[in-house]
Amino acid sequence: MSVTVVGSVNEDVLVAVGRLPGRGETVVGREAVLAPGGKGANQAAAAGRLAGPGVAMVGRVGDDPAAERQRAALVDAGVDTALVLATPGHPTGSATIPVEDGSGENLIVVVPGANAALTPEDVDVPAVRRAAVVLLQLEVPLATVQAAADAASGTVVLTPAPPQPLPPELLQRVTVLVPNEHELVQLAGADPAPRTPAELAALARTLGAAASVVTLGARGALVVPEDGPVLLQEPPPVEAVDTTGAGDCFCGALGAALARGADLAGAVREAVAAAALSTTGPGARGALPDAAAVADALP
Ligand code: ATP
């Protein structure tokens, strides 16, 4: 089995505040905590925790202390970091996130740093060409995402986040597109009205990827295969305390299951269980489950 993730590696700076600042306003934070982040690295860590060997990350970090911390966090999750390249003259990507006490509401300021320097040449490598599954998101340059999709010979899974218009050449290379409801509506150019599962599936089928999985937060995920019936997979019951990164855990788990040979519906069943468990602890990687925990929690 092999999963290669091409994407962002960030260091998150979580700042606890009594109240989020308004425009032009200063508020004093209570404490700042460093946490591993970046959609790409979060997906790799989730897959690594579940699958162990055979998960690799392709990305760029700076030549600063954050780079070492982020490599170490990936290694700790069982991810091969040989292709997490040092980028002299660039800082490691970061996200500064004030989080309001009580409500948990946040603001996010991302500085891409070295992520913006990941080139199409960097991803035209055997780890991408030969992987059973390649996981992609949109926190590195679009030309690099396209190059990775073009180089891949296995299953290509794309999380279209942060949302942006996508060229048909990219969508044609995607085996499974994994938008949340909001990203799906934006990609389809539709208005943000509430929709039934059948309506969401119809929208997803207009986008041009072979299959889609629409994530629906606490309601689970909608499997929209290339042809055949649409399936709503509900999550097991959990006490969710922090849903940050649930979508990333979902994609990492989906990739690990597909690489092992699961069919799309079976892989989504595992991914909803893994993502539900990930919401039971703090931050994007505070509660990433292993395979035994997912097996116990399968809906
Ligand atoms: P995020 O941006 O927080 O990473 P997202 O908006 O990309 O998430 P969601 O649809 O909110 O994606 O969540 C992804 C998946 O995580 C869902 O399909 C579901 O399986 C799981 N999940 C999210 N929230 C909950 C919850 N409260 N309880 C159980 N499972 C959840």
mmCIF file of C-alpha atoms in Angstrom, residues 175-297:
data_model
loop_
_atom_site.group_PDB
_atom_site.id
_atom_site.type_symbol
_atom_site.label_atom_id
_atom_site.label_comp_id
_atom_site.label_asym_id
_atom_site.label_seq_id
_atom_site.Cartn_x
_atom_site.Cartn_y
_atom_site.Cartn_z
ATOM 1 C CA THR A 175 -10.669 10.169 -9.336
ATOM 2 C CA VAL A 176 -12.406 11.347 -6.138
ATOM 3 C CA LEU A 177 -13.201 15.007 -5.385
ATOM 4 C CA VAL A 178 -13.858 15.652 -1.666
ATOM 5 C CA PRO A 179 -15.516 19.062 -1.127
ATOM 6 C CA ASN A 180 -17.481 20.073 1.936
ATOM 7 C CA GLU A 181 -20.970 21.434 1.211
ATOM 8 C CA HIS A 182 -19.776 25.049 1.075
ATOM 9 C CA GLU A 183 -16.885 24.243 -1.322
ATOM 10 C CA LEU A 184 -19.198 22.202 -3.562
ATOM 11 C CA VAL A 185 -21.669 25.078 -3.911
ATOM 12 C CA GLN A 186 -18.851 27.541 -4.654
ATOM 13 C CA LEU A 187 -17.186 25.261 -7.236
ATOM 14 C CA ALA A 188 -20.520 24.680 -8.968
ATOM 15 C CA GLY A 189 -21.272 28.426 -8.984
ATOM 16 C CA ALA A 190 -24.603 27.749 -7.273
ATOM 17 C CA ASP A 191 -26.362 29.829 -4.614
ATOM 18 C CA PRO A 192 -25.876 28.712 -0.996
ATOM 19 C CA ALA A 193 -29.406 27.376 -0.360
ATOM 20 C CA PRO A 194 -30.053 24.254 1.755
ATOM 21 C CA ARG A 195 -30.088 21.172 -0.491
ATOM 22 C CA THR A 196 -31.190 17.559 -0.209
ATOM 23 C CA PRO A 197 -28.611 14.788 -0.662
ATOM 24 C CA ALA A 198 -29.998 14.144 -4.169
ATOM 25 C CA GLU A 199 -29.569 17.830 -5.074
ATOM 26 C CA LEU A 200 -26.005 17.879 -3.701
ATOM 27 C CA ALA A 201 -25.176 14.742 -5.684
ATOM 28 C CA ALA A 202 -26.548 16.325 -8.864
ATOM 29 C CA LEU A 203 -24.362 19.415 -8.283
ATOM 30 C CA ALA A 204 -21.285 17.248 -7.614
ATOM 31 C CA ARG A 205 -21.854 15.377 -10.876
ATOM 32 C CA THR A 206 -21.634 18.636 -12.848
ATOM 33 C CA LEU A 207 -18.023 19.256 -11.797
ATOM 34 C CA GLY A 208 -16.162 16.789 -14.019
ATOM 35 C CA ALA A 209 -14.372 14.545 -11.489
ATOM 36 C CA ALA A 210 -15.008 10.807 -11.841
ATOM 37 C CA ALA A 211 -16.585 10.454 -8.364
ATOM 38 C CA SER A 212 -17.188 12.781 -5.423
ATOM 39 C CA VAL A 213 -17.597 12.527 -1.685
ATOM 40 C CA VAL A 214 -19.352 15.532 -0.147
ATOM 41 C CA THR A 215 -18.555 15.944 3.553
ATOM 42 C CA LEU A 216 -21.480 17.139 5.662
ATOM 43 C CA GLY A 217 -19.992 17.783 9.122
ATOM 44 C CA ALA A 218 -21.870 15.986 11.902
ATOM 45 C CA ARG A 219 -24.237 14.470 9.299
ATOM 46 C CA GLY A 220 -21.412 12.379 7.789
ATOM 47 C CA ALA A 221 -20.586 12.184 4.088
ATOM 48 C CA LEU A 222 -22.377 11.660 0.813
ATOM 49 C CA VAL A 223 -20.831 9.146 -1.600
ATOM 50 C CA VAL A 224 -21.465 10.141 -5.223
ATOM 51 C CA PRO A 225 -20.017 7.372 -7.403
ATOM 52 C CA GLU A 226 -19.357 7.747 -11.112
ATOM 53 C CA ASP A 227 -22.532 5.817 -11.712
ATOM 54 C CA GLY A 228 -24.829 3.937 -9.382
ATOM 55 C CA PRO A 229 -26.763 5.039 -6.326
ATOM 56 C CA VAL A 230 -25.801 7.863 -3.984
ATOM 57 C CA LEU A 231 -25.182 6.813 -0.357
ATOM 58 C CA LEU A 232 -25.283 8.915 2.840
ATOM 59 C CA GLN A 233 -22.803 7.492 5.337
ATOM 60 C CA GLU A 234 -23.592 8.668 8.855
ATOM 61 C CA PRO A 235 -20.846 8.882 11.503
ATOM 62 C CA PRO A 236 -20.816 6.855 14.720
ATOM 63 C CA PRO A 237 -21.985 8.823 17.779
ATOM 64 C CA VAL A 238 -19.136 10.816 19.385
ATOM 65 C CA GLU A 239 -18.765 13.690 21.868
ATOM 66 C CA ALA A 240 -17.220 16.229 19.472
ATOM 67 C CA VAL A 241 -15.102 18.855 21.272
ATOM 68 C CA ASP A 242 -13.117 20.368 18.355
ATOM 69 C CA THR A 243 -13.863 19.743 14.671
ATOM 70 C CA THR A 244 -10.724 21.563 13.396
ATOM 71 C CA GLY A 245 -9.106 19.406 10.733
ATOM 72 C CA ALA A 246 -11.901 16.814 10.652
ATOM 73 C CA GLY A 247 -11.981 17.177 6.869
ATOM 74 C CA ASP A 248 -8.228 16.545 6.660
ATOM 75 C CA CYS A 249 -8.485 13.435 8.837
ATOM 76 C CA PHE A 250 -11.367 12.293 6.624
ATOM 77 C CA CYS A 251 -9.220 12.565 3.455
ATOM 78 C CA GLY A 252 -6.175 10.916 5.048
ATOM 79 C CA ALA A 253 -8.310 7.995 6.189
ATOM 80 C CA LEU A 254 -10.051 7.787 2.814
ATOM 81 C CA GLY A 255 -6.668 7.615 1.074
ATOM 82 C CA ALA A 256 -5.347 4.940 3.437
ATOM 83 C CA ALA A 257 -8.434 2.768 2.911
ATOM 84 C CA LEU A 258 -8.430 3.185 -0.890
ATOM 85 C CA ALA A 259 -4.703 2.315 -1.016
ATOM 86 C CA ARG A 260 -5.446 -0.870 0.923
ATOM 87 C CA GLY A 261 -7.965 -1.828 -1.775
ATOM 88 C CA ALA A 262 -11.288 -0.771 -0.203
ATOM 89 C CA ASP A 263 -14.029 0.309 -2.621
ATOM 90 C CA LEU A 264 -15.264 3.919 -2.403
ATOM 91 C CA ALA A 265 -18.259 3.193 -0.118
ATOM 92 C CA GLY A 266 -16.120 1.047 2.198
ATOM 93 C CA ALA A 267 -13.386 3.691 2.320
ATOM 94 C CA VAL A 268 -15.942 6.405 3.183
ATOM 95 C CA ARG A 269 -17.326 4.217 5.977
ATOM 96 C CA GLU A 270 -13.832 4.119 7.523
ATOM 97 C CA ALA A 271 -13.220 7.820 6.852
ATOM 98 C CA VAL A 272 -16.398 8.969 8.648
ATOM 99 C CA ALA A 273 -15.452 6.848 11.656
ATOM 100 C CA ALA A 274 -11.864 8.201 11.690
ATOM 101 C CA ALA A 275 -13.001 11.823 11.246
ATOM 102 C CA ALA A 276 -15.632 11.474 13.981
ATOM 103 C CA LEU A 277 -12.986 10.164 16.401
ATOM 104 C CA SER A 278 -10.659 13.041 15.445
ATOM 105 C CA THR A 279 -13.237 15.545 16.748
ATOM 106 C CA THR A 280 -12.979 14.137 20.289
ATOM 107 C CA GLY A 281 -9.670 15.907 21.031
ATOM 108 C CA PRO A 282 -8.147 19.366 20.535
ATOM 109 C CA GLY A 283 -6.718 20.843 17.324
ATOM 110 C CA ALA A 284 -6.206 19.259 13.924
ATOM 111 C CA ARG A 285 -4.059 16.383 15.160
ATOM 112 C CA GLY A 286 -4.917 16.060 18.851
ATOM 113 C CA ALA A 287 -7.027 12.920 18.441
ATOM 114 C CA LEU A 288 -5.986 11.167 15.216
ATOM 115 C CA PRO A 289 -7.117 7.537 15.608
ATOM 116 C CA ASP A 290 -5.181 4.383 14.779
ATOM 117 C CA ALA A 291 -6.633 1.504 12.744
ATOM 118 C CA ALA A 292 -7.847 -0.428 15.798
ATOM 119 C CA ALA A 293 -9.828 2.570 17.094
ATOM 120 C CA VAL A 294 -11.452 3.049 13.690
ATOM 121 C CA ALA A 295 -12.350 -0.649 13.451
ATOM 122 C CA ASP A 296 -14.049 -0.405 16.872
ATOM 123 C CA ALA A 297 -15.989 2.732 15.863
#
